[in-house]
Amino acid sequence: MAGSVAGDAETQISSTKRHGGGWITFPFMIATLLGLTIAAWGWLLNLIVYLIEEFNVKSIAAAQISNIVSGCICMVPAVGAIAADSFFGTIPVISVSAFISLMGVALLTLTATLDSLRPNSCETTSSLCQSPSKIQLGVLYTAITLASIGTGGTRFTLATAGANQYEKTKDQGSFFNWFFFTTYLAGAISATAIVYSEDNISWTFGFGLCVAANFFSFLVFILGRRFYKHEKPLGSPFTSLLRVIIAAVFKRKAVVSTNQKDYYSESLSLMPTKSLRFFNRAALKQEDEVKPDGTTIHNPWRLCSVQQVEDFKAVIRIIPLALATIFLSTPIATQLSLTVLQGLVMDRRLGPNFKIPAGSLQVITLLSTCLFIILNDRFLYPFYQKLTGKFLTPLQRVGIGHVFNILSMAVTAIVEAKRLKIVENGHFLESSSSIADMSVLWLFPPLVIVGIGEAFHFPGNVALCYQEFPESMRSTAASITSVVIGICFYTSTALIDMIQRTTAWLPDDINHGRVDNVYWVLVIGGVLNLVYFLVCSWVYKYRNLEDDGHEKDVAVSHSTTLTS
C-alpha cells in the first residue's frame, strides 16, 4: 500500500502541476484527517465524564446530552455533502468546517481553563452540588455546537474530496483503505492518550491537545490547497428525486402505459419497472410535451427520464432497510452511554499505578471492529466464497451484525446483573463507597462482541447504499448512512428518557437502579428488529448485484478495509 503511494506520486507530479490532484495531495488529506479525528474524538469520548465532574450534570442527563451531540455529528455530514455537491464544492466546505471545529474546541478548552465558566465543584461531604448558571451552560453548549458542526462538516466530505483527487478506481480504493486506517488510528490515539491526559493531568491539557491537533490539521489543509483538484458543484442529487415526485403528482390522473414509446428515456431500451407504478407517470410523455416532429420538450420539473424514476424507486426501496438499521444502531448508542456510567462505578485499576479512564472503554469496540474487518476481508469472506462459491451479500453481512449485536446486549445484561449483586452484598472498594469490587475488565467481552457486529453491519450498510443508490448519489451515500446512525442516537435518547420516566431502572446513581433490565429490553427489541429485517431482506431485490460475480460488492467491501 505504501509502495503504491510512493510509486504513483512520482509519475503524477507533472500532471498534478497542470490540473491538480494525484498522490501529491495524499499527505495533506491524511494529515488533515488524522488531526481532525484526534481533536473530535478527544473531547467527544470523554464528554459524559466532563459534564458529570466539571458541570455537576446528573449521570443520566449527561448520557442523554452525549447522545444528542453524537447524533448531531452524524446528521451534519448530510448537510455538508449537499452544500459541497450543490453550491460550494468539497474543498471550501472542509476549510470552513475545520475552522468552525477549531473555534468550538478552543471555546470548550476555555470552559475547562476559566473557573468563572464552570460551577463550583461538589463538596465531598455533601450531596448538594451547585448547578451551572445560564451563562455557563450557554458557553458550554455554544462550544459543543460549534465543535459538532465543524466535525460533522468534515467527516465524510473529506473522504469524497480525497477520492476526487484520483482518476483511477484502484487509486481511489487505496485512498479509502488509508482513510479508514487513519480514522481508526486517530480514534485509538484519542481514546487512550487524549482521554488519559484529561483524566490524569487536567481537562485543560487534554482539550488543549485537541486544539493543537485541530489547528495543525486546519493549517496543513490550507497549505495543500494549491495542489488539490477543485471539483465544481454538480447540483444536489436530491433535486432529481424531488422532480420525480412533483412530475408524478402533476400527472397523477394520467393512465400508466405499457408501451415503451410513451416514456421519455435517454436510452431506447429502457422501460420503467412495474413496482411503484405511480411514479412511472413522471416519465410519461403527454401531448403538450411532444413536438409535431416527434421530438420531446424536456421540462425537468414536468418530465423526468426513466432512469431518474428508477433511481428514485431505488431510494424508496432501501427505506424499510434503513429503518431496521436505525433500530439496530439504537442499542449500540445506548450501550455507548451506559457503559461509561458502568465503568465509573467499577474497579478500573490495572496494577498499583494505572486506572483505565471510563471514556477509554470504547477503544475496545474500536479495536475489535478494526481487527475483524481485516479478518473478515482476508480470511472469513474468502473461506465462505470457496465453501459456497458465492460472496456474502451486503444484507447477509448486516444480518450477521444483528445477531452479534443481540448477543452483546445479552452479555452486558448478565455482567450488570453480577455487578448489582456485588453492590447488594455490600462489596465495595475500600477507597470508595460507590465503586463495586468488580473489575471493569468484565465489560470487555460485550464490547468486543459489539465490535465484531459492527465489522459486519457497518461496511455492509455502506456497501448496500453505494451499490444500490443512484450513481449521482454515491458521493453522498456514506453521509446518508451517517444520517441513519445519527437518528439512532436521538432514538436512544428518547428511549432512555422514556425508561427513566416510566420505571425506576435508571436513577442518577445506577447502583440503585436496574440497568440490566434496560439491556434485556434492548435484547427483546433486537430480536423483533431482526425478524423485521429478515422479512425486508427476503422481499428486497438487488438492483446492481450480479449473481455470477458480485464484483461491485467486493470492490466496495475492499474499500472499507484497513489494508490494501
Coordinates of C-alpha atoms in Angstrom, one line a residue:
M1 CA 0.0 0.0 0.0
A2 CA 2.8 2.4 0.9
G3 CA 4.7 1.4 -2.2
S4 CA 1.8 2.3 -4.5
V5 CA 1.7 5.7 -2.9
A6 CA 5.4 6.4 -3.5
G7 CA 5.5 5.0 -7.0
D8 CA 2.4 6.7 -8.3
A9 CA 3.4 10.0 -6.7
E10 CA 6.4 10.4 -9.0
T11 CA 4.5 9.6 -12.1
Q12 CA 1.7 12.0 -11.3
I13 CA 3.7 15.1 -10.3
S14 CA 3.8 16.5 -13.8
S15 CA 0.1 16.1 -14.4
T16 CA -0.7 17.4 -11.0
K17 CA 1.1 20.7 -11.8
R18 CA -1.3 21.1 -14.7
H19 CA -4.7 20.3 -13.3
G20 CA -4.2 19.4 -9.6
G21 CA -4.9 16.2 -7.8
G22 CA -2.9 13.0 -7.7
W23 CA -0.9 11.4 -4.9
I24 CA 0.9 14.6 -4.1
T25 CA -2.3 15.6 -2.3
F26 CA -2.3 12.4 -0.2
P27 CA -0.1 13.6 2.8
F28 CA -2.2 16.8 3.1
M29 CA -5.5 14.9 3.1
I30 CA -4.4 12.2 5.5
A31 CA -2.7 14.6 7.9
T32 CA -5.9 16.7 7.9
L33 CA -8.0 13.6 8.7
L34 CA -5.6 12.5 11.4
G35 CA -5.7 15.8 13.3
L36 CA -9.4 16.5 12.9
T37 CA -10.3 13.0 14.1
I38 CA -8.0 13.1 17.1
A39 CA -9.5 16.5 18.0
A40 CA -13.1 15.4 17.6
W41 CA -12.9 12.1 19.4
G42 CA -10.6 13.6 22.1
W43 CA -13.4 15.7 23.5
L44 CA -16.4 13.6 22.5
L45 CA -15.4 10.2 24.0
N46 CA -15.0 11.8 27.5
L47 CA -17.9 14.3 27.3
I48 CA -20.0 12.4 29.7
V49 CA -17.3 12.4 32.4
Y50 CA -16.6 16.1 31.8
L51 CA -20.2 17.0 32.2
I52 CA -20.5 15.0 35.4
E53 CA -17.3 16.0 37.1
E54 CA -16.9 19.7 36.0
F55 CA -20.5 20.9 35.4
N56 CA -22.3 18.8 38.0
V57 CA -24.7 17.3 35.5
K58 CA -26.6 14.2 36.6
S59 CA -25.2 10.9 35.1
I60 CA -28.3 10.0 33.0
A61 CA -28.7 13.6 31.8
A62 CA -25.0 13.6 30.8
A63 CA -25.5 10.4 28.8
Q64 CA -28.5 11.9 27.0
I65 CA -26.6 15.1 26.1
S66 CA -23.8 12.9 24.8
N67 CA -26.3 11.0 22.6
I68 CA -27.7 14.3 21.2
V69 CA -24.2 15.5 20.4
S70 CA -23.2 12.3 18.7
G71 CA -26.5 12.3 16.7
C72 CA -25.7 15.9 15.6
I73 CA -22.2 14.9 14.4
C74 CA -23.7 12.1 12.4
M75 CA -26.5 14.2 10.9
V76 CA -24.4 17.2 9.8
P77 CA -22.4 15.3 7.2
A78 CA -25.5 15.1 5.0
V79 CA -25.8 18.9 5.1
G80 CA -22.1 19.2 4.4
A81 CA -22.4 16.8 1.4
I82 CA -25.4 18.7 0.0
A83 CA -23.6 22.0 0.4
A84 CA -20.5 20.6 -1.3
D85 CA -22.4 18.9 -4.2
S86 CA -24.8 21.8 -4.8
F87 CA -23.1 25.1 -4.1
F88 CA -19.5 25.3 -2.9
G89 CA -17.5 22.1 -3.7
T90 CA -15.8 19.9 -1.1
I91 CA -12.6 21.9 -0.5
P92 CA -14.3 25.1 0.7
V93 CA -16.7 23.1 2.9
I94 CA -13.8 21.3 4.6
S95 CA -11.9 24.5 5.1
V96 CA -14.9 26.3 6.7
S97 CA -15.9 23.3 8.8
A98 CA -12.3 22.7 10.1
F99 CA -12.2 26.4 11.2
I100 CA -15.6 26.1 12.9
S101 CA -14.4 23.0 14.7
L102 CA -11.3 24.8 15.8
M103 CA -13.4 27.6 17.3
G104 CA -15.6 25.2 19.1
V105 CA -12.8 23.1 20.6
A106 CA -10.9 26.3 21.7
L107 CA -14.1 27.6 23.4
L108 CA -14.5 24.2 25.1
T109 CA -10.9 24.5 26.4
L110 CA -11.8 27.9 27.9
T111 CA -14.6 26.3 29.9
A112 CA -12.0 24.0 31.4
T113 CA -9.5 26.7 32.0
L114 CA -11.5 29.6 33.4
D115 CA -13.2 28.9 36.8
S116 CA -15.9 31.6 36.0
L117 CA -17.2 29.4 33.2
R118 CA -17.8 26.4 35.4
P119 CA -19.9 25.9 38.6
N120 CA -18.1 25.2 41.9
S121 CA -17.1 21.6 42.5
C122 CA -19.3 19.4 44.6
E123 CA -18.4 19.2 48.3
T124 CA -17.2 15.7 49.2
T125 CA -19.1 15.8 52.5
S126 CA -22.3 16.9 50.9
S127 CA -24.7 15.5 48.3
L128 CA -25.7 19.0 47.2
C129 CA -24.0 20.4 44.1
Q130 CA -24.1 23.8 42.6
S131 CA -25.9 23.8 39.2
P132 CA -24.2 25.7 36.3
S133 CA -25.6 29.2 35.5
K134 CA -27.4 30.0 32.3
I135 CA -24.3 31.8 31.1
Q136 CA -22.0 28.9 31.9
L137 CA -24.4 26.5 30.1
G138 CA -24.7 28.9 27.2
V139 CA -20.9 29.0 26.7
L140 CA -20.7 25.2 27.1
Y141 CA -23.5 24.5 24.6
T142 CA -22.1 27.0 22.1
A143 CA -18.7 25.3 22.3
I144 CA -20.2 21.8 21.8
T145 CA -22.4 23.0 19.0
L146 CA -19.6 24.7 17.0
A147 CA -17.3 21.6 17.6
S148 CA -20.1 19.3 16.5
I149 CA -21.0 21.2 13.3
G150 CA -17.3 21.5 12.3
T151 CA -16.7 17.8 12.9
G152 CA -19.7 16.7 11.0
G153 CA -18.9 19.0 8.1
T154 CA -15.6 17.4 7.5
R155 CA -16.4 13.8 8.5
F156 CA -17.4 12.3 5.1
T157 CA -16.8 15.3 2.9
L158 CA -13.0 14.8 3.4
A159 CA -13.4 11.2 2.1
T160 CA -15.1 12.4 -1.0
A161 CA -12.6 15.2 -1.6
G162 CA -9.7 12.8 -1.1
A163 CA -11.1 10.2 -3.6
N164 CA -11.8 13.0 -6.1
Q165 CA -8.1 13.7 -6.4
Y166 CA -7.6 10.4 -8.3
E167 CA -8.7 9.3 -11.8
K168 CA -8.2 5.5 -11.4
T169 CA -10.6 3.4 -9.4
K170 CA -7.6 1.5 -8.0
D171 CA -6.1 4.7 -6.6
Q172 CA -9.5 5.7 -5.1
G173 CA -9.8 2.3 -3.4
S174 CA -6.2 2.7 -2.0
F175 CA -7.1 6.1 -0.6
F176 CA -10.2 4.7 1.1
N177 CA -8.1 2.0 2.7
W178 CA -5.8 4.7 4.1
F179 CA -8.8 6.8 5.1
F180 CA -10.4 4.1 7.3
F181 CA -7.0 3.1 8.7
T182 CA -6.2 6.7 9.7
T183 CA -9.7 7.1 11.2
Y184 CA -9.3 4.1 13.4
L185 CA -5.7 5.0 14.3
A186 CA -6.8 8.5 15.3
G187 CA -9.7 7.1 17.3
A188 CA -7.3 4.8 19.2
I189 CA -5.0 7.8 20.0
S190 CA -7.9 9.8 21.3
A191 CA -9.4 7.0 23.4
T192 CA -6.1 6.4 25.1
A193 CA -3.6 9.3 25.1
I194 CA -6.1 12.2 25.0
V195 CA -8.6 10.7 27.4
Y196 CA -5.9 9.7 29.8
S197 CA -4.5 13.2 29.8
E198 CA -7.9 14.6 30.5
D199 CA -8.5 12.3 33.5
N200 CA -5.0 12.2 35.0
I201 CA -3.3 15.5 34.1
S202 CA -6.0 18.1 33.5
W203 CA -9.0 18.8 31.3
T204 CA -7.3 22.0 30.1
F205 CA -4.2 20.0 29.0
G206 CA -6.3 17.3 27.3
F207 CA -8.6 19.8 25.5
G208 CA -5.5 21.8 24.6
L209 CA -4.1 18.8 22.8
C210 CA -7.4 18.7 20.8
V211 CA -7.0 22.4 19.9
A212 CA -3.4 21.7 18.8
A213 CA -4.5 18.7 16.6
N214 CA -7.3 20.7 15.1
F215 CA -5.1 23.7 14.4
F216 CA -2.5 21.5 12.8
S217 CA -5.0 19.8 10.5
F218 CA -6.5 23.1 9.5
L219 CA -3.1 24.6 8.7
V220 CA -2.0 21.6 6.7
F221 CA -5.2 21.5 4.7
I222 CA -4.9 25.2 3.8
L223 CA -1.2 24.8 2.8
G224 CA -2.2 22.0 0.4
R225 CA -5.0 23.9 -1.4
R226 CA -2.8 24.8 -4.4
F227 CA -2.3 21.1 -5.1
Y228 CA -5.9 20.0 -4.9
K229 CA -8.2 19.2 -7.8
H230 CA -11.2 21.5 -7.2
E231 CA -14.4 19.8 -8.3
K232 CA -17.1 22.1 -9.5
P233 CA -20.5 21.7 -7.8
L234 CA -22.8 19.5 -9.9
G235 CA -26.1 20.2 -8.2
S236 CA -27.8 18.3 -5.5
P237 CA -28.7 14.7 -6.3
F238 CA -31.8 15.2 -4.2
T239 CA -33.2 17.7 -6.7
S240 CA -33.7 14.8 -9.2
L241 CA -35.6 12.9 -6.6
L242 CA -37.8 15.9 -5.9
R243 CA -38.5 16.3 -9.6
V244 CA -39.8 12.8 -9.9
I245 CA -42.3 13.4 -7.0
I246 CA -43.5 16.7 -8.5
A247 CA -43.9 15.3 -12.0
A248 CA -45.7 12.2 -10.8
V249 CA -48.1 14.2 -8.7
F250 CA -48.8 16.6 -11.5
K251 CA -49.7 13.7 -13.8
R252 CA -51.5 11.7 -11.2
K253 CA -54.6 11.4 -13.3
A254 CA -52.7 10.1 -16.4
V255 CA -53.1 6.4 -17.3
V256 CA -49.9 4.4 -16.9
S257 CA -48.9 3.0 -20.2
T258 CA -47.2 -0.4 -21.0
N259 CA -45.8 0.9 -24.3
Q260 CA -42.1 1.8 -24.1
K261 CA -42.6 4.6 -26.7
D262 CA -44.8 6.5 -24.3
Y263 CA -42.0 7.2 -21.9
Y264 CA -39.1 9.6 -22.1
S265 CA -35.8 7.8 -21.9
E266 CA -32.3 8.7 -22.8
S267 CA -31.8 5.0 -23.6
L268 CA -34.0 3.4 -26.2
S269 CA -34.0 0.1 -24.4
L270 CA -35.1 1.3 -21.0
M271 CA -38.6 0.7 -19.7
P272 CA -40.0 1.5 -16.3
T273 CA -40.4 -1.4 -13.9
K274 CA -43.8 -2.4 -12.6
S275 CA -43.0 -1.8 -8.9
L276 CA -44.2 1.6 -7.5
R277 CA -46.0 2.2 -10.8
F278 CA -47.5 5.5 -9.6
F279 CA -44.1 7.2 -10.1
N280 CA -43.8 5.9 -13.7
R281 CA -46.1 8.8 -14.6
A282 CA -43.1 11.2 -14.1
A283 CA -41.5 9.8 -17.3
L284 CA -44.8 9.5 -19.2
K285 CA -44.9 11.8 -22.3
Q286 CA -48.1 13.8 -22.8
E287 CA -49.3 15.6 -25.9
D288 CA -48.2 19.0 -24.9
E289 CA -44.7 17.7 -24.3
V290 CA -44.2 16.3 -27.8
K291 CA -43.5 18.4 -30.9
P292 CA -45.1 17.7 -34.2
D293 CA -41.8 16.2 -35.5
G294 CA -41.9 13.7 -32.6
T295 CA -39.1 15.3 -30.5
T296 CA -39.7 15.8 -26.8
I297 CA -40.0 19.1 -25.0
H298 CA -38.0 18.4 -21.8
N299 CA -39.1 20.4 -18.8
P300 CA -37.2 18.7 -15.9
W301 CA -40.0 19.5 -13.4
R302 CA -42.7 18.1 -15.6
L303 CA -41.0 15.3 -17.4
C304 CA -38.3 13.0 -16.0
S305 CA -36.3 10.3 -17.7
V306 CA -37.0 6.6 -17.0
Q307 CA -33.5 6.4 -15.4
Q308 CA -34.5 9.2 -12.9
V309 CA -37.7 7.4 -12.0
E310 CA -35.8 4.1 -11.4
D311 CA -33.2 5.9 -9.3
F312 CA -36.0 7.3 -7.2
K313 CA -37.5 3.9 -6.7
A314 CA -34.1 2.5 -5.7
V315 CA -34.0 5.0 -2.8
I316 CA -37.6 4.3 -1.8
R317 CA -36.9 0.5 -1.7
I318 CA -34.0 1.0 0.8
I319 CA -36.1 3.0 3.3
P320 CA -37.5 -0.1 5.1
L321 CA -34.0 -1.5 5.4
A322 CA -32.8 1.9 6.7
L323 CA -35.5 1.7 9.5
A324 CA -34.1 -1.7 10.5
T325 CA -30.6 -0.1 10.7
I326 CA -31.9 2.6 13.0
F327 CA -33.3 0.0 15.4
L328 CA -30.0 -1.9 15.0
S329 CA -27.9 1.1 16.0
T330 CA -30.1 2.4 18.8
P331 CA -29.0 -0.4 21.3
I332 CA -25.3 0.3 20.3
A333 CA -25.8 4.1 21.0
T334 CA -27.5 3.3 24.3
Q335 CA -24.6 0.9 25.3
L336 CA -22.0 3.5 24.4
S337 CA -23.5 5.9 27.1
L338 CA -24.4 3.3 29.8
T339 CA -21.0 1.6 29.5
V340 CA -19.3 4.8 30.6
L341 CA -21.6 5.1 33.6
Q342 CA -21.0 1.4 34.5
G343 CA -17.2 2.0 34.2
L344 CA -17.4 4.9 36.6
V345 CA -18.7 2.6 39.4
M346 CA -16.4 -0.4 38.7
D347 CA -12.8 -1.1 39.7
R348 CA -10.8 0.4 36.8
R349 CA -7.4 -0.3 38.3
L350 CA -4.7 -2.1 36.3
G351 CA -1.9 -2.5 38.7
P352 CA -1.0 -0.2 41.5
N353 CA -0.4 3.0 39.4
F354 CA -2.8 2.9 36.4
K355 CA -6.5 3.3 36.2
I356 CA -8.4 2.9 32.9
P357 CA -10.4 6.1 32.1
A358 CA -14.1 5.4 31.7
G359 CA -14.1 7.3 28.4
S360 CA -11.4 5.0 27.0
L361 CA -13.6 1.8 27.3
Q362 CA -14.9 2.4 23.7
V363 CA -11.4 1.8 22.3
I364 CA -12.1 -1.9 22.9
T365 CA -15.0 -1.8 20.4
L366 CA -12.9 0.3 18.1
L367 CA -10.0 -2.1 18.0
S368 CA -12.4 -5.1 17.8
T369 CA -14.1 -3.6 14.7
C370 CA -10.8 -2.8 13.1
L371 CA -9.4 -6.3 13.7
F372 CA -12.4 -8.2 12.5
I373 CA -12.8 -6.0 9.3
I374 CA -9.3 -7.3 8.4
L375 CA -10.1 -10.9 9.4
N376 CA -13.4 -10.8 7.5
D377 CA -11.8 -9.5 4.4
R378 CA -8.7 -11.6 4.4
F379 CA -10.0 -14.9 5.8
L380 CA -13.7 -15.3 6.5
Y381 CA -15.1 -13.9 3.3
P382 CA -12.6 -15.8 1.0
F383 CA -13.3 -19.0 3.0
Y384 CA -17.0 -18.5 2.6
Q385 CA -16.5 -18.0 -1.1
K386 CA -14.5 -21.2 -1.5
L387 CA -17.0 -23.1 0.5
T388 CA -20.2 -21.9 -1.2
G389 CA -19.0 -20.4 -4.5
K390 CA -20.7 -17.1 -3.6
F391 CA -19.8 -13.9 -1.8
L392 CA -21.6 -12.7 1.3
T393 CA -24.1 -10.1 0.1
P394 CA -24.3 -6.8 2.0
L395 CA -27.7 -7.8 3.5
Q396 CA -26.2 -11.1 4.7
R397 CA -23.4 -9.2 6.4
V398 CA -25.8 -6.8 8.1
G399 CA -27.9 -9.7 9.3
I400 CA -24.9 -11.3 10.9
G401 CA -24.2 -7.9 12.6
H402 CA -27.7 -8.0 14.0
V403 CA -27.0 -11.4 15.7
F404 CA -23.8 -10.2 17.3
N405 CA -25.5 -7.0 18.5
I406 CA -28.2 -9.0 20.3
L407 CA -25.6 -11.3 21.8
S408 CA -23.6 -8.3 23.1
M409 CA -26.6 -6.8 24.8
A410 CA -27.4 -10.1 26.5
V411 CA -23.8 -10.5 27.8
T412 CA -23.8 -6.9 29.0
A413 CA -27.1 -7.6 30.9
I414 CA -25.6 -10.6 32.6
V415 CA -22.4 -8.6 33.6
E416 CA -24.5 -5.8 35.0
A417 CA -26.7 -8.2 37.0
K418 CA -23.5 -9.7 38.5
R419 CA -22.3 -6.1 39.4
L420 CA -25.6 -5.3 41.0
K421 CA -25.4 -8.5 43.1
I422 CA -22.0 -7.4 44.4
V423 CA -23.3 -4.0 45.2
E424 CA -26.3 -5.6 47.0
N425 CA -23.9 -7.7 49.1
G426 CA -22.1 -4.5 50.1
H427 CA -18.8 -5.4 48.4
F428 CA -17.2 -2.0 47.6
L429 CA -13.6 -0.9 47.2
E430 CA -12.0 0.4 50.4
S431 CA -11.3 3.8 48.8
S432 CA -14.9 4.4 47.8
S433 CA -18.4 3.5 49.0
S434 CA -19.9 3.7 45.5
I435 CA -17.4 1.7 43.4
A436 CA -18.2 -2.0 43.3
D437 CA -15.4 -4.5 44.0
M438 CA -15.6 -5.8 40.4
S439 CA -13.1 -5.3 37.7
V440 CA -14.0 -3.2 34.7
L441 CA -12.5 -6.0 32.6
W442 CA -15.8 -7.7 32.8
L443 CA -17.1 -5.2 30.3
F444 CA -14.5 -6.1 27.7
P445 CA -16.3 -9.2 26.3
P446 CA -19.5 -7.5 25.4
L447 CA -17.6 -4.5 23.9
V448 CA -15.6 -7.0 21.8
I449 CA -18.7 -8.7 20.6
V450 CA -20.4 -5.4 19.6
G451 CA -17.2 -4.5 17.7
I452 CA -17.4 -7.8 15.8
G453 CA -21.0 -7.0 14.9
E454 CA -20.0 -3.5 13.6
A455 CA -17.3 -5.1 11.5
F456 CA -20.2 -6.9 9.7
H457 CA -23.0 -4.5 9.6
F458 CA -21.3 -1.1 9.1
P459 CA -19.3 -2.0 5.9
G460 CA -22.4 -4.0 4.8
N461 CA -24.7 -0.9 5.1
V462 CA -22.2 1.3 3.3
A463 CA -21.8 -1.3 0.5
L464 CA -25.5 -1.6 0.2
C465 CA -26.0 2.2 -0.2
Y466 CA -23.1 2.6 -2.5
Q467 CA -24.1 -0.1 -5.0
E468 CA -27.9 0.4 -4.8
F469 CA -28.2 4.1 -4.7
P470 CA -28.3 6.1 -8.0
E471 CA -24.8 6.9 -9.4
S472 CA -25.4 10.6 -8.8
M473 CA -25.9 9.9 -5.1
R474 CA -22.9 7.7 -4.5
S475 CA -20.8 10.6 -3.2
T476 CA -23.4 11.2 -0.5
A477 CA -24.2 7.5 0.2
A478 CA -21.8 7.4 3.1
S479 CA -23.3 10.6 4.6
I480 CA -26.8 9.1 4.3
T481 CA -25.6 6.1 6.2
S482 CA -24.2 8.5 8.8
V483 CA -27.6 10.2 9.0
V484 CA -29.3 6.9 9.8
I485 CA -26.8 6.3 12.5
G486 CA -27.3 9.9 13.8
I487 CA -31.1 9.2 14.1
C488 CA -30.3 6.2 16.3
F489 CA -28.6 8.5 18.8
Y490 CA -31.8 10.5 19.1
T491 CA -33.9 7.4 19.4
S492 CA -31.5 6.2 22.1
T493 CA -32.0 9.5 24.0
A494 CA -35.8 9.1 23.7
L495 CA -35.6 5.5 24.9
I496 CA -33.5 6.4 27.9
D497 CA -35.9 9.3 28.7
M498 CA -39.0 7.0 28.4
I499 CA -37.4 4.3 30.6
Q500 CA -36.4 6.9 33.2
R501 CA -39.9 8.4 33.3
T502 CA -41.8 5.1 33.4
T503 CA -39.5 2.9 35.6
A504 CA -37.0 3.2 38.4
W505 CA -34.3 1.4 36.4
L506 CA -32.2 4.5 35.6
P507 CA -31.7 6.7 38.7
D508 CA -28.8 9.1 38.8
D509 CA -27.0 6.5 40.9
I510 CA -27.1 3.4 38.9
N511 CA -26.1 1.3 41.9
H512 CA -29.7 1.7 43.0
G513 CA -31.2 1.0 39.5
R514 CA -31.7 -1.9 37.2
V515 CA -29.5 -1.2 34.1
D516 CA -29.6 -4.9 33.4
N517 CA -33.3 -4.7 32.7
V518 CA -32.6 -1.9 30.2
Y519 CA -30.3 -4.2 28.3
W520 CA -32.8 -7.1 28.4
V521 CA -35.3 -4.6 26.8
L522 CA -32.7 -4.0 24.1
V523 CA -32.3 -7.7 23.6
I524 CA -36.1 -8.2 23.1
G525 CA -36.2 -5.2 20.7
G526 CA -33.2 -6.5 18.9
V527 CA -34.9 -9.9 18.3
L528 CA -38.0 -8.2 17.0
N529 CA -35.9 -5.9 14.7
L530 CA -34.0 -8.9 13.4
V531 CA -37.3 -10.6 12.4
Y532 CA -38.4 -7.4 10.7
F533 CA -35.0 -7.1 8.9
L534 CA -35.2 -10.7 7.7
V535 CA -38.6 -10.1 6.2
C536 CA -37.4 -6.9 4.4
S537 CA -34.3 -8.7 3.2
W538 CA -36.4 -11.6 1.8
V539 CA -38.6 -9.3 -0.3
Y540 CA -35.8 -6.9 -1.4
K541 CA -34.5 -7.3 -4.9
Y542 CA -30.9 -6.2 -5.6
R543 CA -30.5 -3.6 -8.3
N544 CA -26.8 -3.9 -9.1
L545 CA -25.7 -7.2 -7.6
E546 CA -24.8 -9.8 -10.2
D547 CA -25.3 -13.4 -9.4
D548 CA -22.2 -14.6 -11.0
G549 CA -19.6 -12.4 -9.5
H550 CA -20.6 -9.7 -7.1
E551 CA -17.7 -7.6 -8.4
K552 CA -19.3 -4.4 -7.3
D553 CA -20.0 -5.6 -3.8
V554 CA -16.4 -6.9 -3.4
A555 CA -15.0 -3.6 -4.6
V556 CA -16.9 -1.7 -2.0
S557 CA -16.1 -4.2 0.7
H558 CA -12.4 -3.9 -0.1
S559 CA -12.7 -0.1 0.1
T560 CA -13.8 -0.3 3.7
T561 CA -10.9 -2.5 4.8
L562 CA -7.8 -1.1 6.5
T563 CA -5.2 -2.7 4.3
S564 CA -4.7 -2.8 0.5

